[in-house]
Short mmCIF file of C-alpha atoms in Angstrom, two decimals:
data_model
loop_
_atom_site.label_atom_id
_atom_site.label_comp_id
_atom_site.label_asym_id
_atom_site.label_seq_id
_atom_site.Cartn_x
_atom_site.Cartn_y
_atom_site.Cartn_z
CA MET A 146 168.74 146.77 46.78
CA GLU A 147 167.98 146.80 50.78
CA CYS A 148 170.83 146.01 53.41
CA ALA A 149 169.83 143.63 56.08
CA PRO A 150 168.97 144.78 59.26
CA PRO A 151 171.62 144.60 62.09
CA ALA A 152 171.14 141.28 63.71
CA ARG A 153 168.98 141.75 67.10
CA LYS A 154 171.18 141.85 70.51
CA HIS A 155 169.18 139.51 73.13
CA PRO A 156 170.12 140.94 76.68
CA GLU A 157 168.19 138.03 78.18
CA ALA A 158 170.60 135.48 76.46
CA ASP A 159 173.37 137.06 77.72
CA ILE A 160 172.77 138.11 80.97
CA SER A 161 171.54 133.61 81.01
CA ARG A 162 175.15 132.52 79.80
CA THR A 163 176.32 134.89 82.66
CA ALA A 164 174.47 133.13 84.59
CA LEU A 165 175.15 129.96 83.84
CA TRP A 166 178.72 129.91 83.76
CA ARG A 167 179.13 132.57 86.64
CA GLY A 168 176.75 130.05 88.79
CA LEU A 169 176.57 126.04 87.71
CA PRO A 170 180.64 125.89 88.43
CA PRO A 171 180.40 127.41 92.50
CA LEU A 172 176.91 125.20 92.75
CA LEU A 173 178.11 121.85 92.03
CA ALA A 174 181.00 122.10 93.84
CA VAL A 175 178.83 123.05 96.72
CA VAL A 176 176.73 120.02 96.25
CA LEU A 177 179.57 117.72 95.78
CA GLY A 178 180.77 119.36 98.92
CA LEU A 179 178.05 118.39 101.18
CA TRP A 180 177.26 115.26 99.15
CA GLY A 181 178.52 112.60 101.88
CA LEU A 182 180.30 115.51 104.62
CA GLU A 183 180.88 113.50 106.94
CA ARG A 184 182.31 110.36 105.37
CA GLY A 185 180.24 106.76 105.97
CA PRO A 186 177.50 106.15 108.36
CA GLY A 187 176.57 106.76 112.48
CA GLY A 188 178.75 110.31 113.25
CA GLY A 189 181.47 110.02 110.16
CA SER A 190 185.03 108.70 109.74
CA MET A 191 187.68 111.84 110.97
CA TRP A 192 192.08 110.38 109.31
CA ARG A 193 195.27 111.83 112.27
CA ASP A 194 195.51 115.41 109.70
CA GLU A 195 192.75 116.28 110.11
CA SER A 196 192.18 115.57 113.76
CA VAL A 197 195.48 117.39 114.93
CA THR A 198 193.50 120.73 113.75
CA VAL A 199 190.17 119.65 115.72
CA GLN A 200 192.65 119.86 118.99
CA VAL A 201 194.94 122.17 118.19
CA ALA A 202 192.52 124.63 116.58
CA HIS A 203 191.35 124.82 119.40
CA ARG A 204 193.71 125.95 121.91
CA PRO A 205 193.80 129.43 123.18
CA PRO A 206 196.10 131.61 120.82
CA ALA A 207 198.71 132.67 123.40
CA ALA A 208 198.82 128.36 123.00
CA LEU A 209 198.64 128.36 119.38
CA GLY A 210 201.48 130.90 119.00
CA GLU A 211 204.18 128.81 121.30
CA LEU A 212 202.61 125.61 119.02
CA LEU A 213 204.17 127.33 116.25
CA GLY A 214 207.04 128.36 117.35
CA ARG A 215 208.43 124.75 117.84
CA VAL A 216 206.86 122.62 114.82
CA ASP A 217 203.80 123.58 111.81
CA ALA A 218 204.33 126.70 111.30
CA VAL A 219 203.69 126.31 107.80
CA HIS A 220 199.39 125.61 108.62
CA GLY A 221 200.00 128.40 111.92
CA LEU A 222 196.96 130.71 109.46
CA TYR A 223 195.12 128.12 109.38
CA TYR A 224 194.97 127.10 112.27
CA LEU A 225 194.08 130.89 113.18
CA LEU A 226 191.38 130.82 111.00
CA MET A 227 189.75 127.44 112.38
CA HIS A 228 190.16 128.44 115.84
CA GLY A 229 188.00 131.90 114.66
CA VAL A 230 185.58 129.06 112.55
CA PHE A 231 185.25 127.06 116.25
CA ALA A 232 184.60 130.08 118.43
CA LEU A 233 182.06 131.11 115.95
CA TRP A 234 180.67 127.70 115.76
CA ASP A 235 181.56 124.07 117.24
CA GLY A 236 180.23 122.17 114.57
CA GLY A 237 181.91 118.96 114.62
CA LEU A 238 182.73 117.62 111.16
CA TRP A 239 180.84 119.69 109.42
CA ALA A 240 181.68 122.85 111.19
CA LEU A 241 185.38 121.39 110.66
CA ARG A 242 185.14 120.73 107.11
CA LEU A 243 182.97 123.38 104.64
CA PRO A 244 185.46 126.21 105.04
CA SER A 245 187.17 124.10 102.29
CA VAL A 246 183.42 123.21 100.58
CA ALA A 247 183.42 127.11 100.59
CA ALA A 248 187.10 127.15 99.67
CA THR A 249 186.17 125.62 96.24
CA ALA A 250 183.11 126.55 95.05
CA LEU A 251 185.19 129.99 94.76
CA ALA A 252 188.28 127.91 93.80
CA ALA A 253 185.21 126.31 90.68
CA ALA A 254 183.80 129.87 90.45
CA GLY A 255 187.80 130.82 90.00
CA VAL A 256 188.83 128.41 87.34
CA ALA A 257 185.33 129.98 85.42
CA ALA A 258 186.41 133.82 85.80
CA VAL A 259 190.00 133.12 84.40
CA ALA A 260 188.84 130.77 81.62
CA HIS A 261 186.20 133.08 80.29
CA ARG A 262 188.75 136.66 81.27
CA LEU A 263 191.44 133.58 78.06
CA ALA A 264 188.57 132.18 76.08
CA GLY A 265 184.95 132.84 76.04
CA PRO A 266 181.74 132.18 78.66
CA ARG A 267 181.57 128.39 77.04
CA ALA A 268 185.18 128.05 78.09
CA ALA A 269 184.33 129.49 81.68
CA VAL A 270 181.11 127.20 82.47
CA ILE A 271 182.76 124.00 80.62
CA ALA A 272 186.58 124.59 83.06
CA GLY A 273 184.43 125.48 86.37
CA THR A 274 182.28 122.41 85.92
CA ALA A 275 185.42 120.12 84.71
CA TYR A 276 187.49 121.71 87.91
CA ALA A 277 184.67 120.92 90.31
CA LEU A 278 184.55 117.01 89.65
CA LEU A 279 187.97 116.18 89.23
CA PRO A 280 188.02 113.54 92.12
CA PRO A 281 190.67 115.11 94.15
CA VAL A 282 189.71 118.10 94.35
CA GLN A 283 186.30 117.07 95.93
CA MET A 284 188.66 114.83 98.21
CA TYR A 285 189.98 117.79 99.39
CA ALA A 286 186.49 119.92 99.51
CA GLN A 287 186.08 117.52 102.19
CA GLU A 288 188.58 117.74 104.30
CA GLY A 289 189.41 119.52 107.44
CA ARG A 290 193.18 120.70 105.94
CA SER A 291 194.48 124.13 104.27
CA TYR A 292 194.88 122.57 100.75
CA ALA A 293 191.24 124.09 98.99
CA LEU A 294 192.25 127.68 100.90
CA VAL A 295 194.95 127.69 98.47
CA ALA A 296 193.94 126.79 96.18
CA CYS A 297 191.05 128.86 96.02
CA ALA A 298 193.75 131.97 96.54
CA VAL A 299 195.87 131.10 93.66
CA VAL A 300 193.19 130.46 91.30
CA TRP A 301 191.85 133.78 91.80
CA ALA A 302 195.45 135.37 91.65
CA THR A 303 196.03 133.84 88.17
CA TYR A 304 192.70 135.65 87.34
CA LEU A 305 193.46 139.14 88.94
CA MET A 306 197.14 138.69 87.01
CA LEU A 307 195.02 138.50 84.10
CA ALA A 308 193.38 141.90 85.43
CA GLU A 309 196.96 143.53 85.91
CA ARG A 310 195.53 144.19 89.28
CA TRP A 311 198.56 144.06 90.91
CA VAL A 312 198.32 145.15 95.07
CA ALA A 313 195.12 142.67 94.60
CA TYR A 314 197.58 139.61 93.35
CA ALA A 315 200.66 140.01 95.42
CA VAL A 316 198.27 140.22 98.02
CA VAL A 317 196.16 137.37 97.45
CA LEU A 318 198.61 134.78 96.47
CA LEU A 319 200.79 136.14 99.57
CA LEU A 320 198.02 134.78 101.48
CA GLY A 321 197.60 131.26 99.83
CA CYS A 322 201.67 131.66 100.12
CA TRP A 323 200.60 131.52 104.05
CA LEU A 324 197.54 129.18 104.03
CA HIS A 325 200.54 126.68 103.20
CA GLU A 326 204.07 128.15 101.28
CA PHE A 327 204.49 125.91 98.54
CA ALA A 328 201.85 127.98 96.58
CA VAL A 329 205.14 130.21 96.19
CA LEU A 330 205.60 127.68 92.98
CA ALA A 331 202.46 129.27 91.33
CA LEU A 332 204.68 132.71 91.34
CA LEU A 333 207.27 130.78 88.94
CA ALA A 334 204.36 129.25 86.63
CA HIS A 335 202.11 132.85 86.51
CA GLY A 336 205.99 134.21 85.43
CA CYS A 337 205.22 132.20 82.18
CA ALA A 338 202.60 134.29 81.76
CA ALA A 339 203.48 137.50 83.32
CA TRP A 340 207.39 137.80 83.07
CA ARG A 341 207.27 141.29 80.89
CA SER A 342 205.45 142.68 83.41
CA ARG A 343 206.83 145.19 85.96
CA GLY A 344 203.96 145.13 87.77
CA TRP A 345 204.24 141.28 88.20
CA ARG A 346 207.85 141.92 88.68
CA TRP A 347 207.27 143.89 91.56
CA SER A 348 203.91 141.54 92.69
CA ALA A 349 206.16 138.63 93.07
CA ALA A 350 209.35 140.83 95.27
CA ALA A 351 206.59 141.47 97.11
CA VAL A 352 204.76 137.89 98.31
CA VAL A 353 208.44 136.28 98.27
CA ALA A 354 209.69 139.19 100.92
CA ALA A 355 206.46 138.71 102.53
CA LEU A 356 206.91 135.35 103.11
CA LEU A 357 209.87 134.81 104.32
CA PRO A 358 209.83 135.49 108.00
CA LEU A 359 207.35 132.39 107.50
CA ALA A 360 209.99 129.93 104.86
CA VAL A 361 212.65 130.74 108.03
CA VAL A 362 210.80 129.15 110.68
CA SER A 363 209.41 126.12 109.20
CA ALA A 364 212.63 125.66 107.55
CA ARG A 365 213.80 125.28 111.41
CA GLN A 366 210.84 122.66 111.88
CA ALA A 367 211.38 121.37 108.40
CA GLN A 368 212.91 118.29 109.51
CA GLN A 369 210.47 117.96 111.96
CA GLN A 370 207.77 118.55 109.86
CA LEU A 371 208.05 116.67 107.22
CA GLY A 372 210.51 114.51 107.90
CA TRP A 373 208.54 111.00 107.44
CA LEU A 374 208.83 111.82 103.35
CA GLY A 375 210.41 109.67 100.89
CA ARG A 376 211.82 110.45 97.35
CA PRO A 377 208.51 110.71 95.56
CA SER A 378 207.82 107.26 94.63
CA TRP A 379 207.39 105.02 90.96
CA GLN A 380 203.39 105.61 91.01
CA ASP A 381 204.06 109.81 91.54
CA TRP A 382 205.98 109.89 88.35
CA THR A 383 203.48 108.01 86.62
CA ALA A 384 200.91 110.18 87.62
CA TYR A 385 203.02 113.03 86.88
CA GLY A 386 203.44 111.28 83.12
CA VAL A 387 200.07 110.57 83.27
CA LEU A 388 198.84 114.50 83.98
CA ALA A 389 201.67 115.41 81.50
CA LEU A 390 200.49 113.53 78.27
CA THR A 391 197.10 114.98 79.53
CA VAL A 392 198.41 118.56 79.09
CA VAL A 393 200.35 117.63 75.76
CA LEU A 394 196.80 116.59 74.28
CA LEU A 395 194.14 119.27 75.68
CA ALA A 396 196.89 121.53 74.79
CA ARG A 397 197.55 120.02 71.17
CA GLY A 398 194.21 121.34 70.12
CA VAL A 399 194.19 125.11 71.45
CA ARG A 400 197.53 125.09 70.84
CA ASP A 401 196.50 128.50 68.19
CA GLU A 402 195.95 130.39 72.32
CA ARG A 403 199.41 131.09 73.04
CA ARG A 404 198.15 133.56 75.56
CA ALA A 405 196.37 130.69 76.92
CA LEU A 406 198.40 128.14 77.20
CA ARG A 407 201.63 130.31 78.98
CA VAL A 408 198.93 130.63 81.55
CA ALA A 409 197.28 127.29 81.42
CA VAL A 410 199.86 124.64 81.10
CA PRO A 411 202.55 126.14 83.50
CA LEU A 412 199.95 126.43 86.46
CA ALA A 413 199.51 122.62 85.66
CA LEU A 414 203.27 121.27 85.38
CA LEU A 415 205.80 123.52 86.79
CA PRO A 416 204.73 123.33 90.51
CA PRO A 417 204.12 119.85 90.51
CA GLY A 418 207.43 119.02 88.72
CA LEU A 419 209.07 121.52 90.60
CA LEU A 420 208.40 120.14 93.95
CA MET A 421 208.97 116.24 93.12
CA ALA A 422 212.54 117.72 90.73
CA VAL A 423 212.98 119.36 94.87
CA SER A 424 212.12 116.15 96.38
CA LEU A 425 215.46 114.11 94.52
CA VAL A 426 217.16 116.24 97.40
CA HIS A 427 214.99 117.27 100.07
CA PRO A 428 211.62 114.97 100.21
CA TRP A 429 209.64 117.62 100.00
CA TYR A 430 206.32 116.15 97.80
CA VAL A 431 202.62 115.15 98.48
CA ASP A 432 200.34 115.69 95.91
CA ARG A 433 198.28 117.12 97.91
CA TYR A 434 200.63 120.27 98.63
CA VAL A 435 200.34 121.52 94.65
CA LEU A 436 196.43 120.74 94.08
CA TYR A 437 196.14 124.05 93.02
CA ALA A 438 198.43 122.52 90.16
CA LEU A 439 194.45 120.85 88.90
CA ALA A 440 193.47 123.94 88.37
CA GLY A 441 195.60 124.05 84.85
CA PRO A 442 194.29 120.93 83.11
CA ALA A 443 190.48 122.44 84.38
CA LEU A 444 191.53 125.33 81.87
CA LEU A 445 192.79 123.83 79.12
CA ILE A 446 189.83 120.99 79.55
CA GLY A 447 187.26 124.60 79.03
CA LEU A 448 189.49 126.15 76.44
CA ARG A 449 189.63 122.13 73.81
CA LEU A 450 185.74 121.54 74.00
CA GLY A 451 185.25 125.76 74.93
CA ARG A 452 185.91 127.22 71.23
CA ALA A 453 183.84 128.40 68.82
CA GLY A 454 182.96 125.02 66.89
CA GLY A 455 183.43 122.75 70.18
CA VAL A 456 184.70 119.06 69.34
CA PRO A 457 183.48 118.99 65.49
CA ALA A 458 180.48 116.03 65.18
CA ARG A 459 182.78 113.86 63.63
CA ALA A 460 185.30 113.92 66.18
CA VAL A 461 183.34 110.68 68.31
CA TRP A 462 186.61 109.60 70.69
CA PRO A 463 186.13 112.74 72.97
CA TRP A 464 183.16 111.98 73.32
CA VAL A 465 183.46 108.37 73.68
CA LEU A 466 186.59 108.26 75.82
CA ALA A 467 183.94 110.58 77.90
CA GLY A 468 181.45 108.39 78.41
CA ALA A 469 184.11 105.93 79.03
CA LEU A 470 185.41 107.51 81.64
CA LEU A 471 181.48 107.94 83.90
CA VAL A 472 182.22 104.95 85.36
CA PRO A 473 185.64 105.00 87.12
CA TRP A 474 184.62 108.65 88.56
CA GLY A 475 180.87 107.74 89.95
CA TRP A 476 183.00 104.80 91.67
CA TRP A 477 186.07 107.22 92.28
CA SER A 478 184.03 109.93 93.74
CA GLY A 479 181.83 107.52 95.80
CA TRP A 480 184.66 105.71 97.72
CA LEU A 481 186.18 109.68 98.41
CA ARG A 482 183.19 109.31 100.98
CA THR A 483 183.96 106.98 102.64
CA PRO A 484 186.50 105.78 105.62
CA GLU A 485 188.24 104.06 103.18
CA SER A 486 189.68 106.83 101.40
CA ARG A 487 191.65 107.51 104.39
CA LYS A 488 194.87 106.72 105.88
CA ASP A 489 193.29 106.09 109.03
CA ASP A 490 189.79 106.82 111.15
CA VAL A 491 190.49 108.81 114.23
CA LEU A 492 186.88 108.37 115.24
CA ALA A 493 186.26 104.60 114.81
CA VAL A 494 189.62 104.19 116.71
CA ALA A 495 188.04 106.42 119.39
CA ALA A 496 184.82 103.89 119.18
CA ALA A 497 187.39 100.75 119.25
CA VAL A 498 188.63 101.91 123.03
CA ARG A 499 185.73 102.61 124.51
CA GLU A 500 183.77 99.42 123.84
CA ARG A 501 187.04 97.80 124.88
CA ALA A 502 187.86 99.65 127.60
CA ARG A 503 187.63 99.28 131.18
CA PRO A 504 187.80 102.10 134.57
CA GLY A 505 191.43 102.00 135.53
CA ASP A 506 192.67 100.96 132.69
CA ALA A 507 195.99 102.35 131.13
CA VAL A 508 196.40 103.27 127.15
CA LEU A 509 200.19 102.90 125.68
CA PHE A 510 200.44 104.61 122.62
CA MET A 511 202.65 102.91 119.92
CA PRO A 512 203.78 105.41 118.95
CA SER A 513 203.90 107.90 120.36
CA ARG A 514 202.73 109.99 118.19
CA ARG A 515 199.47 108.20 117.10
CA ARG A 516 198.29 109.61 120.66
CA GLU A 517 196.39 111.98 118.17
CA TRP A 518 193.73 109.17 117.91
CA LEU A 519 192.55 110.20 120.93
CA LEU A 520 193.05 114.16 121.80
CA SER A 521 190.02 114.73 119.43
CA SER A 522 188.63 112.60 121.44
CA PRO A 523 188.16 113.31 125.34
CA GLY A 524 185.31 111.81 126.37
CA THR A 525 187.39 108.63 125.61
CA TYR A 526 191.05 109.21 126.92
CA ALA A 527 190.34 111.21 129.88
CA PRO A 528 188.90 107.93 131.88
CA LEU A 529 192.51 106.24 130.89
CA ARG A 530 195.50 106.92 132.83
CA ASP A 531 198.07 107.33 129.70
CA LEU A 532 201.78 105.86 131.23
CA ALA A 533 204.08 106.93 129.18
CA LEU A 534 203.47 111.05 129.23
CA ALA A 535 205.09 112.91 130.95
CA ARG A 536 203.05 116.47 129.28
CA THR A 537 200.81 116.60 127.79
CA PRO A 538 199.86 118.80 124.00
CA ALA A 539 199.10 121.96 125.87
CA ALA A 540 201.99 121.94 128.67
CA SER A 541 204.68 120.76 126.11
CA HIS A 542 203.37 122.60 123.65
CA SER A 543 203.74 119.92 121.22
CA LEU A 544 201.34 118.48 119.00
CA TRP A 545 201.76 115.32 121.15
CA GLY A 546 203.23 115.96 123.53
CA THR A 547 206.35 114.33 125.29
CA GLU A 548 207.07 111.07 126.67
CA LEU A 549 208.53 109.40 130.11
CA PRO A 550 212.64 107.90 129.67
CA ALA A 551 212.48 104.52 128.99
CA GLY A 552 213.59 103.24 132.88
CA GLU A 553 209.71 105.14 134.35
CA VAL A 554 207.11 104.10 131.30
CA ARG A 555 208.46 100.34 132.54
CA ALA A 556 208.11 100.76 136.10
CA ARG A 557 204.75 102.41 135.70
CA LEU A 558 203.81 99.42 133.19
CA ALA A 559 204.83 96.77 136.73
CA GLY A 560 202.19 98.64 138.73
CA THR A 561 199.13 97.79 136.13
CA PRO A 562 196.77 95.17 135.20
CA ARG A 563 195.71 96.07 131.71
CA VAL A 564 196.44 98.40 129.22
CA VAL A 565 194.81 98.94 126.12
CA ALA A 566 197.25 99.67 123.33
CA LEU A 567 196.98 101.52 119.88
CA LEU A 568 199.05 100.08 117.66
CA ASP A 569 200.24 100.71 113.42
CA PRO A 570 198.78 98.38 111.36
CA GLN A 571 200.94 95.07 111.13
CA GLY A 572 203.67 95.41 108.66
CA GLN A 573 204.31 99.01 109.52
CA PRO A 574 208.41 99.61 110.45
CA LEU A 575 208.61 99.72 114.74
CA ASP A 576 209.90 103.06 115.59
CA PRO A 577 213.50 101.56 116.99
CA TYR A 578 213.50 104.61 120.19
CA PRO A 579 214.49 102.88 123.09
CA ALA A 580 211.32 103.91 124.48
CA GLU A 581 209.57 102.47 121.64
CA ALA A 582 211.49 99.52 122.27
CA ALA A 583 210.37 99.90 126.34
CA LYS A 584 206.86 99.53 126.01
CA ARG A 585 207.30 96.95 123.78
CA GLU A 586 209.50 94.24 125.61
CA ALA A 587 207.22 95.52 128.70
CA LEU A 588 204.51 94.33 126.99
CA ALA A 589 205.65 90.73 125.75
CA ALA A 590 207.90 89.61 129.23
CA GLY A 591 205.09 90.58 131.77
CA PHE A 592 201.59 90.30 130.01
CA ARG A 593 199.09 88.32 127.80
CA LEU A 594 197.77 89.54 125.04
CA CYS A 595 193.54 89.28 126.02
CA SER A 596 192.36 90.99 122.93
CA LEU A 597 193.36 92.30 118.91
CA THR A 598 191.34 94.50 116.83
CA GLN A 599 192.04 95.28 113.87
CA VAL A 600 190.58 99.19 112.49
CA ARG A 601 191.35 101.22 109.66
CA GLY A 602 194.42 102.40 110.26
CA ALA A 603 194.75 101.60 113.04
CA ARG A 604 195.48 97.71 115.95
CA VAL A 605 193.73 98.21 119.46
CA ALA A 606 195.14 95.29 121.44
CA VAL A 607 193.95 95.23 125.45
CA TYR A 608 197.01 93.33 127.06
CA GLY A 609 196.03 91.88 131.21
CA ARG A 610 198.13 90.18 133.68
CA THR A 611 196.54 87.18 134.25
CA ALA A 612 193.41 85.50 132.72
CA ALA A 613 191.19 86.72 135.06
CA ASP A 614 192.31 90.66 133.85
CA CYS A 615 191.66 89.49 130.46
CA GLY A 616 188.24 88.12 131.55
#
């Protein structure tokens, strides 16, 4: 009786599978990143945090260093990177956001690589694709801030941890921590999988030691940097509960793959959970600070659906659930590419000011930090007389400049016929500082309201001394 010949290998099929899991997730991330990149018609939109990136990254390196010694040191490496980008190509919103698109594509490739190492090519393509499709990932893929880059660094550090390439692991994770220091929470998540490894312990010590200088500087700036934050809201806790429930349900489907679970579950739950717990004492939590944690659920989706048998045909509920999510996913993805998806729109504010301001008009920012709305539109800002400004942001090595004392602001207003005031939306709490109160009191006492325009996240009010000034 003859034995059956061994099954032939098909190298072409292997090449196709490799190309699929390596190529599809980053390609999808690029397509989604470029879709609606400008966020809105007519030149697009930009919110105030992105405006900070634009105006700070355009400062000379020496001035940038002076600023970081006083504020925003946590974003220093990112600003330096964007300074280089703008020096090579000052391409407006595209130059601002393309680094985040590229970082998200690399992160999706990294999630696929981690999943491939844990469970093979099928899990890899599903996990990388799931990561690219997650709406928060899409959101920060199109934002001129550091969060997509941080996620990319953490994901690839996870891969290097699994490969036990400890020097490279320490370098890549440290890069992520210097882009935003809360990436260090990923170190604790990695410890759940690698704490027995001497290489991980030495790498962890090196990362913490090299991060200490930034931590010391940013700790001095914490009140100024994060003073606007409150403790996690019930919405934050609810979102974390939904995440935890999702992770538990996905993990139950792959509970026999313990190594994979030790990687994915802590990465999903520990960074946001720890930051929220700390924020009960020191309010530091914002979901985007731990965006990289979404690699954990993406990995679990890949592990669950990428198992040898996948989801059995008789198990209808996963497919029904996936179909039901298509509609809200499509709506959410489309909404993320509109100006309404962000808190404000500095380009719309600048456009409203251009339409209403006259030559010689003065401008007041109420509160002063709203000067950011015009700093990235110098063509609109330069012709206006900034009545309260004492020193410009560049001269004062600050984000928004310094303002005159209340008495001098009143004196300058006394000789001004028309003022364009940039205000927070109705219902926002009024700043109690004397200089801010002086602006409000002087406008109420000596001016009449000529017009009030609602813009996304802002109000543009024009005040005049007389009816003729309003006409």
